[in-house]
PDB file of N, CA and C in Angstrom:
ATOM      1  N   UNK A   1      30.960 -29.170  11.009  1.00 42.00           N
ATOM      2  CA  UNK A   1      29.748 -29.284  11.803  1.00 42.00           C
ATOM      3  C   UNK A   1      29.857 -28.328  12.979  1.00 42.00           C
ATOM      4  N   UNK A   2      28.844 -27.466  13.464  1.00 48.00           N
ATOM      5  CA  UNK A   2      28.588 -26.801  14.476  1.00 48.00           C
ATOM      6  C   UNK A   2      28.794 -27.186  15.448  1.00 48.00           C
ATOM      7  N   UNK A   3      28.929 -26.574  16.838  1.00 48.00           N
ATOM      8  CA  UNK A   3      28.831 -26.765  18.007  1.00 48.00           C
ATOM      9  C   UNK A   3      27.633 -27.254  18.430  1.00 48.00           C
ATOM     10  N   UNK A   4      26.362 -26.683  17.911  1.00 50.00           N
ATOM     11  CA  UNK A   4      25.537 -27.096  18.416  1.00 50.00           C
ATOM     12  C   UNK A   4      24.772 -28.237  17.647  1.00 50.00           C
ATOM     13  N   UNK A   5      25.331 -28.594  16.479  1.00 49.00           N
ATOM     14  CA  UNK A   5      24.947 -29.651  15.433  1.00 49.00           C
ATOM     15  C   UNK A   5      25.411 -31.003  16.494  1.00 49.00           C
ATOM     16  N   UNK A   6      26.401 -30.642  17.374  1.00 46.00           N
ATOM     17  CA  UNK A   6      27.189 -31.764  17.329  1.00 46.00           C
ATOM     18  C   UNK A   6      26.652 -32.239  18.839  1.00 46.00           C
ATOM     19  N   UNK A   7      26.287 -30.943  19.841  1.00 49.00           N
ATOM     20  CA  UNK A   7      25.921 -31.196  20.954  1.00 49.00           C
ATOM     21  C   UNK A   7      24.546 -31.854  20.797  1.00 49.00           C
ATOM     22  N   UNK A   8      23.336 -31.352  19.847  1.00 51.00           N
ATOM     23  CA  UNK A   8      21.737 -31.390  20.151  1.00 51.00           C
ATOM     24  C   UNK A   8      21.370 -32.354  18.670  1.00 51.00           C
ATOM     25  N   UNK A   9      22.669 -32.509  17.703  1.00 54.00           N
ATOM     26  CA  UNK A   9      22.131 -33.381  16.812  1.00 54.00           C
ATOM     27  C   UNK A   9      21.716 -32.492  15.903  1.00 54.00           C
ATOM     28  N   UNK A  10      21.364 -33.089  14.264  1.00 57.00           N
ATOM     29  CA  UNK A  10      20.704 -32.181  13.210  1.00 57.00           C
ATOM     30  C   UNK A  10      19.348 -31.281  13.445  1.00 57.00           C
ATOM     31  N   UNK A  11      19.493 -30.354  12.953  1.00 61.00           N
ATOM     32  CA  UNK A  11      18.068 -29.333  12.597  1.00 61.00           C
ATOM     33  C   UNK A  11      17.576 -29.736  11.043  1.00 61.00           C
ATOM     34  N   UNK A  12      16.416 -30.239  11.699  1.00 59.00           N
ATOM     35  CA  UNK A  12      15.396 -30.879   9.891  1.00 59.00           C
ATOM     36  C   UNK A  12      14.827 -29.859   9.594  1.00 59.00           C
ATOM     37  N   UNK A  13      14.993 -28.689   8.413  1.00 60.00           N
ATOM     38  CA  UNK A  13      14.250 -27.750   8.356  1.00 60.00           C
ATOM     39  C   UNK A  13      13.013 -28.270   7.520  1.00 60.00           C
ATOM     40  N   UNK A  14      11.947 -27.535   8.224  1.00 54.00           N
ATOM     41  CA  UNK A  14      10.615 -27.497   7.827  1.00 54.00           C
ATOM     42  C   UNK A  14      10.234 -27.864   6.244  1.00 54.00           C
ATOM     43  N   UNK A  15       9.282 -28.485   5.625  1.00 58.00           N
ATOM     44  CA  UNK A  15       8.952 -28.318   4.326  1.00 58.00           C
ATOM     45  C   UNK A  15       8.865 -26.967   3.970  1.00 58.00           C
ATOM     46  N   UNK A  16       8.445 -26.411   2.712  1.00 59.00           N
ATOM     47  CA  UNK A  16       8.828 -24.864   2.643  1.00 59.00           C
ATOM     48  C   UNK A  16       7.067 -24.089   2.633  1.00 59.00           C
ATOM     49  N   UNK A  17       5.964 -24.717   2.738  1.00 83.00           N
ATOM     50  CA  UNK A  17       5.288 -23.914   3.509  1.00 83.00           C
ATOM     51  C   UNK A  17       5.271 -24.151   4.662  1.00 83.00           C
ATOM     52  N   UNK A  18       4.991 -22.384   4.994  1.00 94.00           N
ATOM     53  CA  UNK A  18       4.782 -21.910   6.719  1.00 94.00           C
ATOM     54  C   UNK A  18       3.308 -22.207   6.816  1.00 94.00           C
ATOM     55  N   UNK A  19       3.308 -22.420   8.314  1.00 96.00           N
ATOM     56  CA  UNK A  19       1.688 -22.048   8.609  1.00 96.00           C
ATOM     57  C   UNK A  19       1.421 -20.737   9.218  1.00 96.00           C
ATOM     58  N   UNK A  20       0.703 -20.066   8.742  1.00 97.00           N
ATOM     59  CA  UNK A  20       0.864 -18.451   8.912  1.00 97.00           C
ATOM     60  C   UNK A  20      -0.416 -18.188  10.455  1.00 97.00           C
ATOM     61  N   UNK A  21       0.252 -17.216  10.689  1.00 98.00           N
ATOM     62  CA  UNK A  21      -0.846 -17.183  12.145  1.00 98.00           C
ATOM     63  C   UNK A  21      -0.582 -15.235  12.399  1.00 98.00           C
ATOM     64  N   UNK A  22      -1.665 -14.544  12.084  1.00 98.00           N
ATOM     65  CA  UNK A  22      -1.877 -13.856  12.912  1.00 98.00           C
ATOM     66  C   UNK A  22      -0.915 -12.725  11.958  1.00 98.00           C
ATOM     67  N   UNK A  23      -0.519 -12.945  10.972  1.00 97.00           N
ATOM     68  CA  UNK A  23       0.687 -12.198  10.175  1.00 97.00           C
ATOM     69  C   UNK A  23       1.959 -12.653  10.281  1.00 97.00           C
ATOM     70  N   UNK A  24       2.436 -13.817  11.062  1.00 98.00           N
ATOM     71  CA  UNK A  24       3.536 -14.284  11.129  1.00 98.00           C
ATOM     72  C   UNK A  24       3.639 -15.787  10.552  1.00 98.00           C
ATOM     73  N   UNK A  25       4.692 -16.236  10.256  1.00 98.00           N
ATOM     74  CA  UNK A  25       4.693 -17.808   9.256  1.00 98.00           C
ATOM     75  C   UNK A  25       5.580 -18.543   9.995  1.00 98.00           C
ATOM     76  N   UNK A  26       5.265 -19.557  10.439  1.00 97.00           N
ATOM     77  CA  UNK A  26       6.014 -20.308  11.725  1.00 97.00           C
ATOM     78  C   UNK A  26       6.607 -21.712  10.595  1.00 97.00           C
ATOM     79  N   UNK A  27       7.829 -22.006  11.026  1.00 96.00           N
ATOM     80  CA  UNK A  27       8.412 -23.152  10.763  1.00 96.00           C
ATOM     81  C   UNK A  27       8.519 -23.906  11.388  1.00 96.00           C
ATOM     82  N   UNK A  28       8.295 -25.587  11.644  1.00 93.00           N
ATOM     83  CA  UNK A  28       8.222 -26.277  12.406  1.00 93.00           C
ATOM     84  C   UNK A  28       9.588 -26.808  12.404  1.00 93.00           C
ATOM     85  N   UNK A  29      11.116 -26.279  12.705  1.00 91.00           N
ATOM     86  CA  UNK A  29      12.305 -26.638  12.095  1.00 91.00           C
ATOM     87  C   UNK A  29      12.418 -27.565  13.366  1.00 91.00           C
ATOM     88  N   UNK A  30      12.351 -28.874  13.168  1.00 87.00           N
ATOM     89  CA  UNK A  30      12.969 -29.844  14.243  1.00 87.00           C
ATOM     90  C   UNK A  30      13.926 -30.224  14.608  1.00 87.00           C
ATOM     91  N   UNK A  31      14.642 -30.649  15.875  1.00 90.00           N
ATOM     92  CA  UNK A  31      16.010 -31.133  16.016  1.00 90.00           C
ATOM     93  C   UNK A  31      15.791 -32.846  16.769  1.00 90.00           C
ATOM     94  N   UNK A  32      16.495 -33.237  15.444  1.00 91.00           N
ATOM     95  CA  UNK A  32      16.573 -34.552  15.388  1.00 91.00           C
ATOM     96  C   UNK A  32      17.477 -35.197  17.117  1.00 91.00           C
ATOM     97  N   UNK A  33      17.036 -36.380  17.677  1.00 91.00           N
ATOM     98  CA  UNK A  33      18.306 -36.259  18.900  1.00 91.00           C
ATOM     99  C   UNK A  33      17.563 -37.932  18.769  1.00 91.00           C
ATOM    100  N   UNK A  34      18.624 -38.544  18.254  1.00 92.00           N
ATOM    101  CA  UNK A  34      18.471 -39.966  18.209  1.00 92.00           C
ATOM    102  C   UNK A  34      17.173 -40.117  17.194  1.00 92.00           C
ATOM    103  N   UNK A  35      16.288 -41.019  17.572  1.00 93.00           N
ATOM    104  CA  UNK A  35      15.094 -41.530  17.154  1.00 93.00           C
ATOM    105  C   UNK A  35      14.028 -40.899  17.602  1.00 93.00           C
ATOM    106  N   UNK A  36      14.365 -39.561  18.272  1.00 95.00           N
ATOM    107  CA  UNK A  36      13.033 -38.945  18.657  1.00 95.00           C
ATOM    108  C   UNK A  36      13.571 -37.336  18.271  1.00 95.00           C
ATOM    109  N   UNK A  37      12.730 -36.626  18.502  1.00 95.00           N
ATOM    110  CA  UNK A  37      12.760 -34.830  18.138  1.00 95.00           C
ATOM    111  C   UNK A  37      12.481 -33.723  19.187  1.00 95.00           C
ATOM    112  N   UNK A  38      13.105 -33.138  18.870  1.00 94.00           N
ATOM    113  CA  UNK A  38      12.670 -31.722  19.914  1.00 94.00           C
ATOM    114  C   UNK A  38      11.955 -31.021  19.406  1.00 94.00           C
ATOM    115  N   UNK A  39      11.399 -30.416  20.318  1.00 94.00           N
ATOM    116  CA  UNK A  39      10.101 -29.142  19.508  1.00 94.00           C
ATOM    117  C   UNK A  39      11.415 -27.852  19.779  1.00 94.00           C
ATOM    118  N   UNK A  40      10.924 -27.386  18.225  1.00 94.00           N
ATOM    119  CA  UNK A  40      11.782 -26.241  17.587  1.00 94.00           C
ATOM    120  C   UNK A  40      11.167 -25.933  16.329  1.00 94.00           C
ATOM    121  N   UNK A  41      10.838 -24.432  16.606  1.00 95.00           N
ATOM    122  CA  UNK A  41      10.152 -23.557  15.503  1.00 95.00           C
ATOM    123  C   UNK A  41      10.834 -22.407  15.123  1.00 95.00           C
ATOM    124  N   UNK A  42      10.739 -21.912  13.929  1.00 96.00           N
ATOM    125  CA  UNK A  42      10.864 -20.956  13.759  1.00 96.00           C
ATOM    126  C   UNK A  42      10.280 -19.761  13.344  1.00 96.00           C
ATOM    127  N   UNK A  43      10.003 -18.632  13.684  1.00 98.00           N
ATOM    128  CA  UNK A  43       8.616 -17.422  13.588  1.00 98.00           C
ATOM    129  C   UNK A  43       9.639 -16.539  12.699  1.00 98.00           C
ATOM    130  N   UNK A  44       8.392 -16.109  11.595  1.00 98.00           N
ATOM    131  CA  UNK A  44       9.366 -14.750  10.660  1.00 98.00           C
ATOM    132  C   UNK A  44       8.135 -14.120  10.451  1.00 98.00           C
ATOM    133  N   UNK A  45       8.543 -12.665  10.794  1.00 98.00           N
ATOM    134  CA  UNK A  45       7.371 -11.798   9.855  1.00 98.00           C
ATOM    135  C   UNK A  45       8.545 -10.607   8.869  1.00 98.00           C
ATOM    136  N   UNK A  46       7.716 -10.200   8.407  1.00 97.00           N
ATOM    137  CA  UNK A  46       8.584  -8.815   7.314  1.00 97.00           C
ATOM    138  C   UNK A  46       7.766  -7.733   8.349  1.00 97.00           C
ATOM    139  N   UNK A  47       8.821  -6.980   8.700  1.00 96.00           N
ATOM    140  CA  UNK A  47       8.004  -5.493   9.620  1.00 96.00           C
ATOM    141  C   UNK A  47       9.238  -4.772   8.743  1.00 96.00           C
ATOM    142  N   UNK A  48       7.997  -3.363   8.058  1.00 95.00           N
ATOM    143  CA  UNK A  48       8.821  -2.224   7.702  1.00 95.00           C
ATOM    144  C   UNK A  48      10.096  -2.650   6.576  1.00 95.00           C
ATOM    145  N   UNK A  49       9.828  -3.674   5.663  1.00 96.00           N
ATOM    146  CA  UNK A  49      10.457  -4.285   4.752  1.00 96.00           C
ATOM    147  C   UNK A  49      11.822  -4.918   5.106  1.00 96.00           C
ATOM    148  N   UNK A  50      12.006  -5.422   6.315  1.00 97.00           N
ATOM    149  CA  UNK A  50      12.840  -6.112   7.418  1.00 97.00           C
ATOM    150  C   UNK A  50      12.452  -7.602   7.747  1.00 97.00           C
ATOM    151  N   UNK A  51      12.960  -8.705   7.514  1.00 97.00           N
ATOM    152  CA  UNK A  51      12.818 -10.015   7.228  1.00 97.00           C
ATOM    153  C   UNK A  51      13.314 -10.289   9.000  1.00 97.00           C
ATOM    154  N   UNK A  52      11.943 -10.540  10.181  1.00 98.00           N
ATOM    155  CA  UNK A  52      12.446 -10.458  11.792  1.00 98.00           C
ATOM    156  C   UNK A  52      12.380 -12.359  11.359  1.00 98.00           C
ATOM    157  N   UNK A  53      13.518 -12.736  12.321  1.00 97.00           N
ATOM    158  CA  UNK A  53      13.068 -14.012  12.704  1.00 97.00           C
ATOM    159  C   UNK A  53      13.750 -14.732  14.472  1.00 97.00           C
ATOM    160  N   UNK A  54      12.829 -15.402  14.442  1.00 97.00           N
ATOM    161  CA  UNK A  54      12.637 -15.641  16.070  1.00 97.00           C
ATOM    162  C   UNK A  54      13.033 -17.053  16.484  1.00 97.00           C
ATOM    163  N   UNK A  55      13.908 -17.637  16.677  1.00 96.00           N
ATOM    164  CA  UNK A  55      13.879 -19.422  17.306  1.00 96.00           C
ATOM    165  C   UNK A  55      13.652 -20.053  18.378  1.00 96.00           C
ATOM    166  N   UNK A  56      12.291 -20.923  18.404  1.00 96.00           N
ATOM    167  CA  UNK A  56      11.542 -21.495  19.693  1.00 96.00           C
ATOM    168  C   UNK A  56      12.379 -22.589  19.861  1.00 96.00           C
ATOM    169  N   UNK A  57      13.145 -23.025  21.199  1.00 95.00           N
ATOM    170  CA  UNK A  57      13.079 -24.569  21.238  1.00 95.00           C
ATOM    171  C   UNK A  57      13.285 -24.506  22.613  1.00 95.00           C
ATOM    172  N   UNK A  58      12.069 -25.899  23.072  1.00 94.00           N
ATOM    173  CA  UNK A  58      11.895 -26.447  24.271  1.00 94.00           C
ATOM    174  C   UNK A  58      13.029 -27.538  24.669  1.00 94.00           C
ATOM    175  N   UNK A  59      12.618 -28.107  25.632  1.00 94.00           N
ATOM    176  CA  UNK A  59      13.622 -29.526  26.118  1.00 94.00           C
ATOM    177  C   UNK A  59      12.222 -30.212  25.872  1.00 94.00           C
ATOM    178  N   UNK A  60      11.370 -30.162  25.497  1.00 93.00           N
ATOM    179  CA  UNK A  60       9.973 -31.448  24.911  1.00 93.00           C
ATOM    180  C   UNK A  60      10.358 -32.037  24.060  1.00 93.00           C
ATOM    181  N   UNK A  61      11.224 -33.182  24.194  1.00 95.00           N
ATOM    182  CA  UNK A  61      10.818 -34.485  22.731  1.00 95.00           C
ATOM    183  C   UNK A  61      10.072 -35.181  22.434  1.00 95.00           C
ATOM    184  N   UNK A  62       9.758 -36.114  21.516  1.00 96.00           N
ATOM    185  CA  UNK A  62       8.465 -35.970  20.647  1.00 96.00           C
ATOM    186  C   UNK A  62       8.916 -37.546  20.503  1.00 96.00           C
ATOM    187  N   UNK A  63       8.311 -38.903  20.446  1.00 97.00           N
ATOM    188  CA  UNK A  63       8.675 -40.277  19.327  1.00 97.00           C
ATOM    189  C   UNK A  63       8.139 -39.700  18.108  1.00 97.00           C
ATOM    190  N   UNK A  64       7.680 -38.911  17.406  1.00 95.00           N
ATOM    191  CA  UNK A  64       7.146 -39.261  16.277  1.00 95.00           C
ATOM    192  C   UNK A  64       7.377 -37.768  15.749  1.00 95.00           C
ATOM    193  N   UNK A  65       7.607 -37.391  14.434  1.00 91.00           N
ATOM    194  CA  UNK A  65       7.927 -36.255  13.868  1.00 91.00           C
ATOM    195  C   UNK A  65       6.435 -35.153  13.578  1.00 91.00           C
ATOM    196  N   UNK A  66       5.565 -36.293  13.490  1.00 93.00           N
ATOM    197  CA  UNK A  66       4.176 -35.414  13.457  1.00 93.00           C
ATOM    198  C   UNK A  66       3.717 -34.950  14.408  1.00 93.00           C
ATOM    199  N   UNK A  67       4.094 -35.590  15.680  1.00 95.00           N
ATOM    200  CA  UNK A  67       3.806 -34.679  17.475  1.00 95.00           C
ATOM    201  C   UNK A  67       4.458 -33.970  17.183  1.00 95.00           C
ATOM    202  N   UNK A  68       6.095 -34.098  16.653  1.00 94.00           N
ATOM    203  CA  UNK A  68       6.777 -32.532  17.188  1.00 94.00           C
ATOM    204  C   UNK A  68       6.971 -31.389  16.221  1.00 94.00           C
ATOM    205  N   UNK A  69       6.222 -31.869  15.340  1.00 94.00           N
ATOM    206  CA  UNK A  69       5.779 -30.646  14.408  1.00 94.00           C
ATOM    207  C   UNK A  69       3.910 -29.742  15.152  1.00 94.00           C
ATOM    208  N   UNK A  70       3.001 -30.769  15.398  1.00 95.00           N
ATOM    209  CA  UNK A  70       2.248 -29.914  15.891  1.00 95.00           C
ATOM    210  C   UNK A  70       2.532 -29.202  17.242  1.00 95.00           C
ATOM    211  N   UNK A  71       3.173 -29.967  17.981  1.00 96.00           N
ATOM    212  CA  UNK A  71       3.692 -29.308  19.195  1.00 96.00           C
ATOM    213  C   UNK A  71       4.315 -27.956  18.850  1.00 96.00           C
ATOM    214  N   UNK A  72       5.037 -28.258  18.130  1.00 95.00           N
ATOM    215  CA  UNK A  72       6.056 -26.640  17.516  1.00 95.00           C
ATOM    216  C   UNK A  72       5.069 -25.892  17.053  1.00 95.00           C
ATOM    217  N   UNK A  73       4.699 -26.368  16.275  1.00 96.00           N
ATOM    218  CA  UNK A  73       3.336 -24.900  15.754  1.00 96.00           C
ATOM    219  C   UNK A  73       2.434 -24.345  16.992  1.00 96.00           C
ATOM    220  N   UNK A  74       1.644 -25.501  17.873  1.00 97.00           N
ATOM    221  CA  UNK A  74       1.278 -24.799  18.538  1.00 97.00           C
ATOM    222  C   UNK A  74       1.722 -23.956  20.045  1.00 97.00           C
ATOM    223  N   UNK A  75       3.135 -24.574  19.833  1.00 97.00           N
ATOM    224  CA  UNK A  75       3.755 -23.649  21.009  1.00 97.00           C
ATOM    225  C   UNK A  75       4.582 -22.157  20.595  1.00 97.00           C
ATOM    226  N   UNK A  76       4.685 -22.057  19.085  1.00 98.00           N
ATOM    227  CA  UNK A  76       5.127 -21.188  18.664  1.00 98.00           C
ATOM    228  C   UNK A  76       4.092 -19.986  18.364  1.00 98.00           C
ATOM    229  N   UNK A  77       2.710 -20.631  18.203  1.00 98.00           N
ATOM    230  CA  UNK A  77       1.136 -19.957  18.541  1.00 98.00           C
ATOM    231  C   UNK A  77       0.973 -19.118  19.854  1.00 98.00           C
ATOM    232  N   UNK A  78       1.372 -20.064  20.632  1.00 98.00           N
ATOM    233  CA  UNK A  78       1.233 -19.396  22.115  1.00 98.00           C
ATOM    234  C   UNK A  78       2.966 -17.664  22.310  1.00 98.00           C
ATOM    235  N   UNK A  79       3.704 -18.217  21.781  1.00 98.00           N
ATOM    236  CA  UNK A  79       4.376 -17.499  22.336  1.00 98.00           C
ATOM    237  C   UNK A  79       3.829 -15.942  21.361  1.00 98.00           C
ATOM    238  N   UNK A  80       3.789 -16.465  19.808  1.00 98.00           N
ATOM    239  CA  UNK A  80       3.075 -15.329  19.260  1.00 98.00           C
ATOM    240  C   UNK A  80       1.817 -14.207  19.659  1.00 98.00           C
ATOM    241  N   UNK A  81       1.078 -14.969  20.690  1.00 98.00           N
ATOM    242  CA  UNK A  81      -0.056 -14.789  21.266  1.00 98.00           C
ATOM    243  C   UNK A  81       0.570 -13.360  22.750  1.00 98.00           C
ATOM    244  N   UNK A  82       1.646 -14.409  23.236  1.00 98.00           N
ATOM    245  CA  UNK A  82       2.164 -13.598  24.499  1.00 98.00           C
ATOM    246  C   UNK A  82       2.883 -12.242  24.371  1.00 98.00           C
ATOM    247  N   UNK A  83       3.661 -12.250  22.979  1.00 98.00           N
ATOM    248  CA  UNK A  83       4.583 -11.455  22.884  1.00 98.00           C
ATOM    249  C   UNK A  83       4.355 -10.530  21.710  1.00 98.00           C
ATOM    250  N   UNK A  84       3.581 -11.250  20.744  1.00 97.00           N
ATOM    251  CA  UNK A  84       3.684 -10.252  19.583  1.00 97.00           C
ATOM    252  C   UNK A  84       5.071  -9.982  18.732  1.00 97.00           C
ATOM    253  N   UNK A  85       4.994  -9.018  18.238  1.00 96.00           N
ATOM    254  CA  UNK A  85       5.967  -8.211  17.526  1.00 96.00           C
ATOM    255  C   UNK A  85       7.385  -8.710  18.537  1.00 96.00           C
ATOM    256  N   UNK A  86       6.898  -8.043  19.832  1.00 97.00           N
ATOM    257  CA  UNK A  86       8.051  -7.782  20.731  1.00 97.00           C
ATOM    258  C   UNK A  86       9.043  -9.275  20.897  1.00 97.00           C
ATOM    259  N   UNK A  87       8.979 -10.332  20.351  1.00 97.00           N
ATOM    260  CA  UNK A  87       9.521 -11.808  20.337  1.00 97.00           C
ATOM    261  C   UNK A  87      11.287 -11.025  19.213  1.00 97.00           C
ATOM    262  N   UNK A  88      11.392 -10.029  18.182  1.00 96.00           N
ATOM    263  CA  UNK A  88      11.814  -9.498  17.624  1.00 96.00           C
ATOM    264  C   UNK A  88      12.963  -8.736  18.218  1.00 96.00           C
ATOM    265  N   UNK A  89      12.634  -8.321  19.844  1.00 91.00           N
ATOM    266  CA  UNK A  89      13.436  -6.814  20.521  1.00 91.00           C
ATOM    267  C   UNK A  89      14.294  -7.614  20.959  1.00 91.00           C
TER     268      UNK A  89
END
C-alpha cells in the first residue's frame, strides 16, 4: 500500500465513462476517508497523439458519493475553464 493510500485512504476509480467537456474527459476518481469522500478528479485529453493527464483534489468532503462525484465534475469544469490546455505544463 502507498504512502498516500495509507495517509488519505483508498482512490475509487471512476466508472469507465468520462464526462467529456470542452475536448477533455474528466474522471470523477474519489478518495474514500472513512464514511465520507473527497472531491478528486481526474482530466485527460490526447494533444498531438500524447495521452495529458491532470489530478484535481480539494480538502471538500462529501457524506454521500453522488455529491462528490458532481462536485468533482464540476470543479474539474471550472479549472478546465481557467486553464485550458495549460493544466498539462
Amino acid at each position: 500500500m502507498s504512502l498516500f493510500s495509507k495517509l488519505f485512504g483508498g482512490v475509487e476509480k471512476s466508472k469507465p465513462d468520462p464526462v467529456t467537456y470542452k475536448g477533455f474527459e474528466i474522471f470523477p476518481d474519489l478518495m474514500a476517508e472513512g464514511s465520507k469522500f473527497r472531491l478528486m478528479a481526474r482530466i485527460e485529453k490526447t494533444i498531438d497523439g500524447d495521452r495529458k493527464t491532470h489530478t484535481v483534489i480539494r480538502a471538500d468532503v462529501f457524506d454521500t458519493r453522488d455529491q462528490a462525484e458532481s462536485f468533482s465534475i464540476a470543479k474539474a469544469k471550472q479549472v478546465i475553464d481557467e486553464q485550458g490546455d495549460s493544466i498539462f505544463s
